[in-house]
mmCIF file of C-alpha atoms in Angstrom:
data_model
loop_
_atom_site.group_PDB
_atom_site.id
_atom_site.type_symbol
_atom_site.label_atom_id
_atom_site.label_comp_id
_atom_site.label_asym_id
_atom_site.label_seq_id
_atom_site.Cartn_x
_atom_site.Cartn_y
_atom_site.Cartn_z
ATOM 1 C CA UNK E 1 140.874 -218.532 -91.740
ATOM 2 C CA UNK E 2 141.675 -222.017 -90.058
ATOM 3 C CA UNK E 3 143.915 -222.276 -92.875
ATOM 4 C CA UNK E 4 145.761 -219.166 -92.429
ATOM 5 C CA UNK E 5 145.990 -220.141 -88.702
ATOM 6 C CA UNK E 6 147.516 -223.375 -89.122
ATOM 7 C CA UNK E 7 150.710 -221.513 -90.723
ATOM 8 C CA UNK E 8 151.785 -220.885 -87.141
ATOM 9 C CA UNK E 9 153.562 -223.484 -85.940
ATOM 10 C CA UNK E 10 152.529 -223.126 -82.340
ATOM 11 C CA UNK E 11 148.554 -223.937 -83.189
ATOM 12 C CA UNK E 12 146.678 -226.642 -82.195
ATOM 13 C CA UNK E 13 142.946 -226.786 -82.899
ATOM 14 C CA UNK E 14 140.648 -229.966 -81.352
ATOM 15 C CA UNK E 15 137.538 -229.147 -83.538
ATOM 16 C CA UNK E 16 138.459 -226.922 -86.485
ATOM 17 C CA UNK E 17 134.791 -226.807 -87.707
ATOM 18 C CA UNK E 18 133.322 -225.058 -84.533
ATOM 19 C CA UNK E 19 136.552 -222.739 -84.802
ATOM 20 C CA UNK E 20 135.635 -221.757 -88.298
ATOM 21 C CA UNK E 21 131.957 -221.299 -87.162
ATOM 22 C CA UNK E 22 132.874 -219.145 -84.311
ATOM 23 C CA UNK E 23 134.968 -216.879 -86.132
ATOM 24 C CA UNK E 24 132.754 -216.354 -89.300
ATOM 25 C CA UNK E 25 129.707 -216.004 -86.567
ATOM 26 C CA UNK E 26 131.720 -212.941 -84.977
ATOM 27 C CA UNK E 27 132.818 -211.534 -88.027
ATOM 28 C CA UNK E 28 129.531 -211.327 -89.354
ATOM 29 C CA UNK E 29 128.425 -209.986 -86.465
ATOM 30 C CA UNK E 30 130.893 -206.834 -86.488
ATOM 31 C CA UNK E 31 133.339 -205.170 -83.967
ATOM 32 C CA UNK E 32 130.557 -203.051 -82.012
ATOM 33 C CA UNK E 33 129.495 -206.877 -80.911
ATOM 34 C CA UNK E 34 132.796 -207.971 -79.677
ATOM 35 C CA UNK E 35 134.889 -207.628 -76.007
ATOM 36 C CA UNK E 36 138.229 -209.053 -75.463
ATOM 37 C CA UNK E 37 138.771 -210.818 -71.818
ATOM 38 C CA UNK E 38 142.108 -211.806 -70.842
ATOM 39 C CA UNK E 39 144.112 -212.768 -68.291
ATOM 40 C CA UNK E 40 147.349 -211.274 -67.404
ATOM 41 C CA UNK E 41 150.589 -212.966 -66.203
ATOM 42 C CA UNK E 42 151.637 -215.124 -68.877
ATOM 43 C CA UNK E 43 149.108 -214.402 -71.008
ATOM 44 C CA UNK E 44 149.372 -211.006 -72.096
ATOM 45 C CA UNK E 45 153.121 -211.144 -70.489
ATOM 46 C CA UNK E 46 155.823 -213.609 -71.862
ATOM 47 C CA UNK E 47 156.547 -216.886 -69.978
ATOM 48 C CA UNK E 48 160.427 -216.819 -70.704
ATOM 49 C CA UNK E 49 162.826 -215.168 -72.487
ATOM 50 C CA UNK E 50 166.100 -217.065 -73.607
ATOM 51 C CA UNK E 51 165.406 -220.018 -71.600
ATOM 52 C CA UNK E 52 164.919 -218.070 -68.533
ATOM 53 C CA UNK E 53 161.139 -217.056 -66.910
ATOM 54 C CA UNK E 54 159.808 -213.713 -66.936
ATOM 55 C CA UNK E 55 158.572 -212.624 -63.641
ATOM 56 C CA UNK E 56 154.697 -212.456 -63.059
ATOM 57 C CA UNK E 57 153.150 -209.075 -61.121
ATOM 58 C CA UNK E 58 153.988 -210.847 -57.690
ATOM 59 C CA UNK E 59 157.332 -211.760 -58.727
ATOM 60 C CA UNK E 60 158.018 -207.991 -59.700
ATOM 61 C CA UNK E 61 157.836 -206.958 -56.079
ATOM 62 C CA UNK E 62 159.436 -210.307 -54.892
ATOM 63 C CA UNK E 63 162.661 -209.581 -56.728
ATOM 64 C CA UNK E 64 162.555 -205.951 -56.353
ATOM 65 C CA UNK E 65 164.506 -203.773 -53.513
ATOM 66 C CA UNK E 66 161.201 -202.828 -51.776
ATOM 67 C CA UNK E 67 161.404 -206.299 -50.463
ATOM 68 C CA UNK E 68 163.916 -207.420 -47.521
ATOM 69 C CA UNK E 69 165.776 -210.476 -48.285
ATOM 70 C CA UNK E 70 164.134 -212.517 -45.210
ATOM 71 C CA UNK E 71 160.981 -211.875 -46.892
ATOM 72 C CA UNK E 72 162.008 -212.999 -50.035
ATOM 73 C CA UNK E 73 163.350 -216.171 -48.935
ATOM 74 C CA UNK E 74 159.802 -216.664 -47.318
ATOM 75 C CA UNK E 75 158.032 -215.804 -51.076
ATOM 76 C CA UNK E 76 160.384 -218.234 -52.432
ATOM 77 C CA UNK E 77 159.450 -221.116 -49.680
ATOM 78 C CA UNK E 78 155.860 -220.346 -50.735
ATOM 79 C CA UNK E 79 156.442 -220.622 -54.106
ATOM 80 C CA UNK E 80 158.087 -223.930 -54.231
ATOM 81 C CA UNK E 81 155.463 -225.067 -51.936
ATOM 82 C CA UNK E 82 152.236 -224.340 -53.740
ATOM 83 C CA UNK E 83 153.256 -223.594 -57.513
ATOM 84 C CA UNK E 84 153.792 -227.336 -58.106
ATOM 85 C CA UNK E 85 150.319 -228.046 -56.529
ATOM 86 C CA UNK E 86 148.747 -225.320 -58.774
ATOM 87 C CA UNK E 87 150.098 -226.722 -62.024
ATOM 88 C CA UNK E 88 149.635 -230.431 -60.670
ATOM 89 C CA UNK E 89 147.266 -231.839 -63.818
ATOM 90 C CA UNK E 90 146.519 -234.985 -61.488
ATOM 91 C CA UNK E 91 144.491 -232.971 -58.975
ATOM 92 C CA UNK E 92 141.157 -231.679 -59.251
ATOM 93 C CA UNK E 93 140.710 -228.206 -59.175
ATOM 94 C CA UNK E 94 138.176 -227.932 -55.992
ATOM 95 C CA UNK E 95 141.487 -229.766 -54.246
ATOM 96 C CA UNK E 96 143.353 -227.148 -55.177
ATOM 97 C CA UNK E 97 141.558 -224.238 -54.008
ATOM 98 C CA UNK E 98 142.460 -224.334 -50.441
ATOM 99 C CA UNK E 99 146.149 -224.314 -50.768
ATOM 100 C CA UNK E 100 145.819 -221.322 -53.642
ATOM 101 C CA UNK E 101 143.769 -219.134 -50.956
ATOM 102 C CA UNK E 102 146.771 -220.076 -48.536
ATOM 103 C CA UNK E 103 149.503 -219.297 -50.839
ATOM 104 C CA UNK E 104 147.809 -215.764 -51.595
ATOM 105 C CA UNK E 105 146.686 -215.052 -48.239
ATOM 106 C CA UNK E 106 150.245 -215.927 -46.695
ATOM 107 C CA UNK E 107 152.049 -213.835 -49.770
ATOM 108 C CA UNK E 108 150.022 -210.720 -49.110
ATOM 109 C CA UNK E 109 150.699 -210.927 -45.598
ATOM 110 C CA UNK E 110 154.325 -210.640 -46.277
ATOM 111 C CA UNK E 111 153.996 -207.901 -48.582
ATOM 112 C CA UNK E 112 151.769 -206.117 -46.288
ATOM 113 C CA UNK E 113 154.823 -206.193 -43.421
ATOM 114 C CA UNK E 114 156.960 -204.658 -45.855
ATOM 115 C CA UNK E 115 155.257 -201.597 -45.747
ATOM 116 C CA UNK E 116 155.769 -200.796 -49.305
ATOM 117 C CA UNK E 117 155.427 -197.521 -50.634
ATOM 118 C CA UNK E 118 153.397 -196.716 -53.448
ATOM 119 C CA UNK E 119 155.600 -194.133 -54.966
ATOM 120 C CA UNK E 120 158.200 -196.865 -55.287
ATOM 121 C CA UNK E 121 156.254 -199.482 -57.741
ATOM 122 C CA UNK E 122 156.716 -197.401 -60.807
ATOM 123 C CA UNK E 123 160.663 -198.009 -59.952
ATOM 124 C CA UNK E 124 160.127 -201.891 -59.013
ATOM 125 C CA UNK E 125 158.631 -202.200 -62.218
ATOM 126 C CA UNK E 126 160.871 -200.477 -64.622
ATOM 127 C CA UNK E 127 164.042 -202.381 -63.016
ATOM 128 C CA UNK E 128 161.929 -205.366 -63.533
ATOM 129 C CA UNK E 129 162.560 -207.891 -66.259
ATOM 130 C CA UNK E 130 158.427 -207.886 -66.855
ATOM 131 C CA UNK E 131 157.727 -208.264 -70.356
ATOM 132 C CA UNK E 132 154.567 -207.995 -72.781
ATOM 133 C CA UNK E 133 154.357 -210.734 -75.144
ATOM 134 C CA UNK E 134 156.025 -209.707 -78.825
ATOM 135 C CA UNK E 135 153.061 -208.032 -80.708
ATOM 136 C CA UNK E 136 151.612 -206.575 -77.967
ATOM 137 C CA UNK E 137 151.681 -202.836 -79.236
ATOM 138 C CA UNK E 138 149.534 -204.317 -82.555
ATOM 139 C CA UNK E 139 146.742 -206.080 -80.038
ATOM 140 C CA UNK E 140 146.187 -202.983 -77.858
ATOM 141 C CA UNK E 141 146.275 -200.308 -80.935
ATOM 142 C CA UNK E 142 144.061 -202.599 -83.016
ATOM 143 C CA UNK E 143 141.718 -203.002 -79.719
ATOM 144 C CA UNK E 144 141.550 -199.116 -79.179
ATOM 145 C CA UNK E 145 141.118 -198.182 -83.049
ATOM 146 C CA UNK E 146 138.365 -200.782 -83.284
ATOM 147 C CA UNK E 147 136.599 -199.434 -79.439
ATOM 148 C CA UNK E 148 136.695 -203.060 -78.488
ATOM 149 C CA UNK E 149 136.950 -203.318 -74.690
ATOM 150 C CA UNK E 150 139.498 -205.339 -73.174
ATOM 151 C CA UNK E 151 139.002 -206.593 -69.528
ATOM 152 C CA UNK E 152 142.349 -207.880 -68.265
ATOM 153 C CA UNK E 153 141.357 -210.263 -65.222
ATOM 154 C CA UNK E 154 144.332 -211.098 -63.260
ATOM 155 C CA UNK E 155 145.065 -212.837 -60.067
ATOM 156 C CA UNK E 156 148.147 -210.757 -59.800
ATOM 157 C CA UNK E 157 148.341 -207.029 -58.313
ATOM 158 C CA UNK E 158 146.316 -204.736 -60.323
ATOM 159 C CA UNK E 159 148.837 -201.689 -58.911
ATOM 160 C CA UNK E 160 151.857 -203.406 -60.479
ATOM 161 C CA UNK E 161 149.702 -204.955 -63.516
ATOM 162 C CA UNK E 162 148.521 -201.433 -64.668
ATOM 163 C CA UNK E 163 152.006 -200.117 -63.948
ATOM 164 C CA UNK E 164 153.573 -202.410 -66.310
ATOM 165 C CA UNK E 165 150.781 -201.551 -69.255
ATOM 166 C CA UNK E 166 151.131 -198.158 -68.232
ATOM 167 C CA UNK E 167 155.057 -198.047 -68.938
ATOM 168 C CA UNK E 168 154.395 -199.766 -72.157
ATOM 169 C CA UNK E 169 152.311 -197.142 -73.237
ATOM 170 C CA UNK E 170 149.397 -198.677 -74.036
ATOM 171 C CA UNK E 171 146.869 -198.187 -71.335
ATOM 172 C CA UNK E 172 144.126 -196.977 -73.427
ATOM 173 C CA UNK E 173 140.582 -195.591 -72.502
ATOM 174 C CA UNK E 174 138.818 -199.143 -73.599
ATOM 175 C CA UNK E 175 141.313 -201.137 -70.856
ATOM 176 C CA UNK E 176 139.464 -201.924 -67.556
ATOM 177 C CA UNK E 177 141.280 -204.204 -64.895
ATOM 178 C CA UNK E 178 140.232 -206.556 -62.287
ATOM 179 C CA UNK E 179 142.310 -207.948 -59.808
ATOM 180 C CA UNK E 180 143.800 -207.787 -56.405
ATOM 181 C CA UNK E 181 144.387 -204.088 -55.212
ATOM 182 C CA UNK E 182 146.908 -202.812 -52.671
ATOM 183 C CA UNK E 183 144.933 -200.236 -49.902
ATOM 184 C CA UNK E 184 147.587 -197.559 -48.783
ATOM 185 C CA UNK E 185 147.260 -195.276 -45.892
ATOM 186 C CA UNK E 186 147.446 -191.424 -46.026
ATOM 187 C CA UNK E 187 151.378 -191.686 -46.248
ATOM 188 C CA UNK E 188 151.212 -193.918 -49.182
ATOM 189 C CA UNK E 189 152.037 -197.218 -46.987
ATOM 190 C CA UNK E 190 150.801 -200.639 -47.649
ATOM 191 C CA UNK E 191 148.425 -201.473 -45.049
ATOM 192 C CA UNK E 192 146.214 -204.119 -46.642
ATOM 193 C CA UNK E 193 144.803 -205.465 -50.001
ATOM 194 C CA UNK E 194 141.627 -204.390 -51.108
ATOM 195 C CA UNK E 195 138.410 -206.636 -51.276
ATOM 196 C CA UNK E 196 137.764 -210.160 -51.902
ATOM 197 C CA UNK E 197 140.732 -212.085 -53.101
ATOM 198 C CA UNK E 198 141.028 -213.096 -56.618
ATOM 199 C CA UNK E 199 143.342 -216.436 -57.312
ATOM 200 C CA UNK E 200 143.782 -218.843 -59.547
ATOM 201 C CA UNK E 201 140.901 -220.531 -59.657
ATOM 202 C CA UNK E 202 138.295 -218.278 -58.503
ATOM 203 C CA UNK E 203 138.054 -216.219 -61.475
ATOM 204 C CA UNK E 204 134.179 -217.064 -61.664
ATOM 205 C CA UNK E 205 133.351 -215.929 -58.358
ATOM 206 C CA UNK E 206 135.647 -212.597 -59.427
ATOM 207 C CA UNK E 207 133.144 -212.193 -62.507
ATOM 208 C CA UNK E 208 129.878 -212.561 -60.792
ATOM 209 C CA UNK E 209 131.218 -209.937 -58.326
ATOM 210 C CA UNK E 210 131.864 -206.978 -61.463
ATOM 211 C CA UNK E 211 128.499 -207.571 -63.098
ATOM 212 C CA UNK E 212 128.335 -203.637 -63.634
ATOM 213 C CA UNK E 213 131.127 -204.161 -65.699
ATOM 214 C CA UNK E 214 129.448 -206.855 -68.150
ATOM 215 C CA UNK E 215 126.389 -205.195 -67.636
ATOM 216 C CA UNK E 216 127.798 -201.924 -69.470
ATOM 217 C CA UNK E 217 128.683 -204.087 -72.278
ATOM 218 C CA UNK E 218 124.980 -206.124 -72.522
ATOM 219 C CA UNK E 219 125.275 -205.517 -76.256
ATOM 220 C CA UNK E 220 128.751 -207.167 -76.662
ATOM 221 C CA UNK E 221 127.607 -210.867 -77.336
ATOM 222 C CA UNK E 222 130.753 -212.152 -78.692
ATOM 223 C CA UNK E 223 133.466 -212.968 -76.496
ATOM 224 C CA UNK E 224 137.429 -213.567 -77.117
ATOM 225 C CA UNK E 225 138.782 -215.042 -73.859
ATOM 226 C CA UNK E 226 142.864 -215.329 -73.954
ATOM 227 C CA UNK E 227 144.309 -217.275 -70.675
ATOM 228 C CA UNK E 228 146.800 -219.723 -69.870
ATOM 229 C CA UNK E 229 145.441 -221.858 -66.828
ATOM 230 C CA UNK E 230 142.320 -223.946 -66.072
ATOM 231 C CA UNK E 231 141.048 -221.218 -63.819
ATOM 232 C CA UNK E 232 140.856 -218.622 -66.934
ATOM 233 C CA UNK E 233 137.883 -220.465 -68.569
ATOM 234 C CA UNK E 234 135.456 -218.793 -66.285
ATOM 235 C CA UNK E 235 136.576 -215.081 -66.699
ATOM 236 C CA UNK E 236 133.234 -214.400 -68.968
ATOM 237 C CA UNK E 237 130.982 -215.615 -66.835
ATOM 238 C CA UNK E 238 129.738 -212.487 -65.626
ATOM 239 C CA UNK E 239 129.022 -211.968 -69.676
ATOM 240 C CA UNK E 240 125.218 -211.429 -70.422
ATOM 241 C CA UNK E 241 123.299 -213.079 -73.245
ATOM 242 C CA UNK E 242 126.745 -214.380 -74.555
ATOM 243 C CA UNK E 243 126.068 -215.551 -78.613
ATOM 244 C CA UNK E 244 129.781 -216.764 -79.427
ATOM 245 C CA UNK E 245 132.871 -217.405 -76.760
ATOM 246 C CA UNK E 246 136.827 -218.106 -78.458
ATOM 247 C CA UNK E 247 138.615 -219.513 -75.978
ATOM 248 C CA UNK E 248 142.480 -218.953 -76.969
ATOM 249 C CA UNK E 249 144.856 -220.939 -74.172
ATOM 250 C CA UNK E 250 148.655 -220.657 -73.783
ATOM 251 C CA UNK E 251 150.327 -223.577 -73.149
ATOM 252 C CA UNK E 252 153.687 -222.422 -71.338
ATOM 253 C CA UNK E 253 154.727 -225.550 -69.222
ATOM 254 C CA UNK E 254 154.412 -228.909 -68.994
ATOM 255 C CA UNK E 255 152.813 -229.288 -72.419
ATOM 256 C CA UNK E 256 152.965 -233.028 -72.540
ATOM 257 C CA UNK E 257 151.002 -233.456 -69.338
ATOM 258 C CA UNK E 258 148.114 -230.769 -70.531
ATOM 259 C CA UNK E 259 147.853 -231.028 -73.730
ATOM 260 C CA UNK E 260 144.742 -233.065 -73.756
ATOM 261 C CA UNK E 261 143.026 -230.819 -71.093
ATOM 262 C CA UNK E 262 143.869 -227.967 -72.934
ATOM 263 C CA UNK E 263 142.402 -229.189 -76.198
ATOM 264 C CA UNK E 264 139.228 -230.127 -74.432
ATOM 265 C CA UNK E 265 139.119 -226.794 -72.809
ATOM 266 C CA UNK E 266 140.437 -224.111 -74.653
ATOM 267 C CA UNK E 267 139.477 -223.839 -78.636
ATOM 268 C CA UNK E 268 142.585 -222.628 -79.957
ATOM 269 C CA UNK E 269 145.692 -223.656 -77.937
ATOM 270 C CA UNK E 270 149.095 -222.153 -78.335
ATOM 271 C CA UNK E 271 152.169 -224.088 -77.386
ATOM 272 C CA UNK E 272 155.171 -222.144 -76.386
ATOM 273 C CA UNK E 273 154.604 -219.283 -78.251
ATOM 274 C CA UNK E 274 155.665 -216.034 -76.712
ATOM 275 C CA UNK E 275 153.972 -213.901 -79.097
ATOM 276 C CA UNK E 276 150.633 -211.940 -79.750
ATOM 277 C CA UNK E 277 150.502 -213.187 -83.299
ATOM 278 C CA UNK E 278 147.813 -215.516 -83.392
ATOM 279 C CA UNK E 279 145.255 -213.231 -81.092
ATOM 280 C CA UNK E 280 146.259 -210.161 -83.759
ATOM 281 C CA UNK E 281 145.445 -212.636 -86.796
ATOM 282 C CA UNK E 282 141.983 -213.010 -85.363
ATOM 283 C CA UNK E 283 140.924 -210.339 -84.289
ATOM 284 C CA UNK E 284 141.912 -208.117 -87.295
ATOM 285 C CA UNK E 285 139.912 -211.247 -89.266
ATOM 286 C CA UNK E 286 137.106 -210.468 -87.039
ATOM 287 C CA UNK E 287 137.054 -206.695 -87.581
ATOM 288 C CA UNK E 288 137.634 -206.933 -91.152
ATOM 289 C CA UNK E 289 133.980 -206.273 -93.184
ATOM 290 C CA UNK E 290 135.303 -207.185 -96.241
#
């Protein structure tokens, strides 16, 4: 399988023997022992198209007609303040966390002030440039056919994220989402956000708060994890009695600054790869019992 993966120009593997060992163990155990846990923004969705950045869940709203021009400027200011901190390879994660909480909280408060209507979210998604990565249909279809659970774990906005997947026609029963969900009043107007805030670097806490989901899957000891940041590495921390975990990391930006860190953290690193070709090849290998 390692030889097969080497044909993909985006693939970087720090420890090929370890990856081979994990893949073979998962294949031997069979599809009914596997679950997939994936980030959404810039993991399941494209990072860019023809050199232009594709929107995240938050960006879909930021760029929509649901937001006033004044609010758009304020959200843009937050992005220019906090995004450089999020992707700064020289800062420790624990130093970034207070800034991420500030960013998400301020952004969500601004969105609440806009009194967004629930029934207009679908139009905002439809009119946006959001898109899942090339090959997404094959990924979602294969997981559905093999009855493999897919947990989408996102620091984005669950209502928007679900709409992107729904409009792509792949929101199947095996797909579950953990994210920040909007709380609408009886008139369908946004009044708050529900539950505990999920940001880039507290997904471990989010995983441990959702132990019920992982308990339902307690016979699925093998995890394929997909992410694009250091914060995504903890998404599987709620999984019980894990046998194997294969971590696939999309390195979308600042490649030279982050390469060593990603190779030390993820088993397989995909460099500026806008497709699902490698995850699809891996999942087909794992589920092929021949």
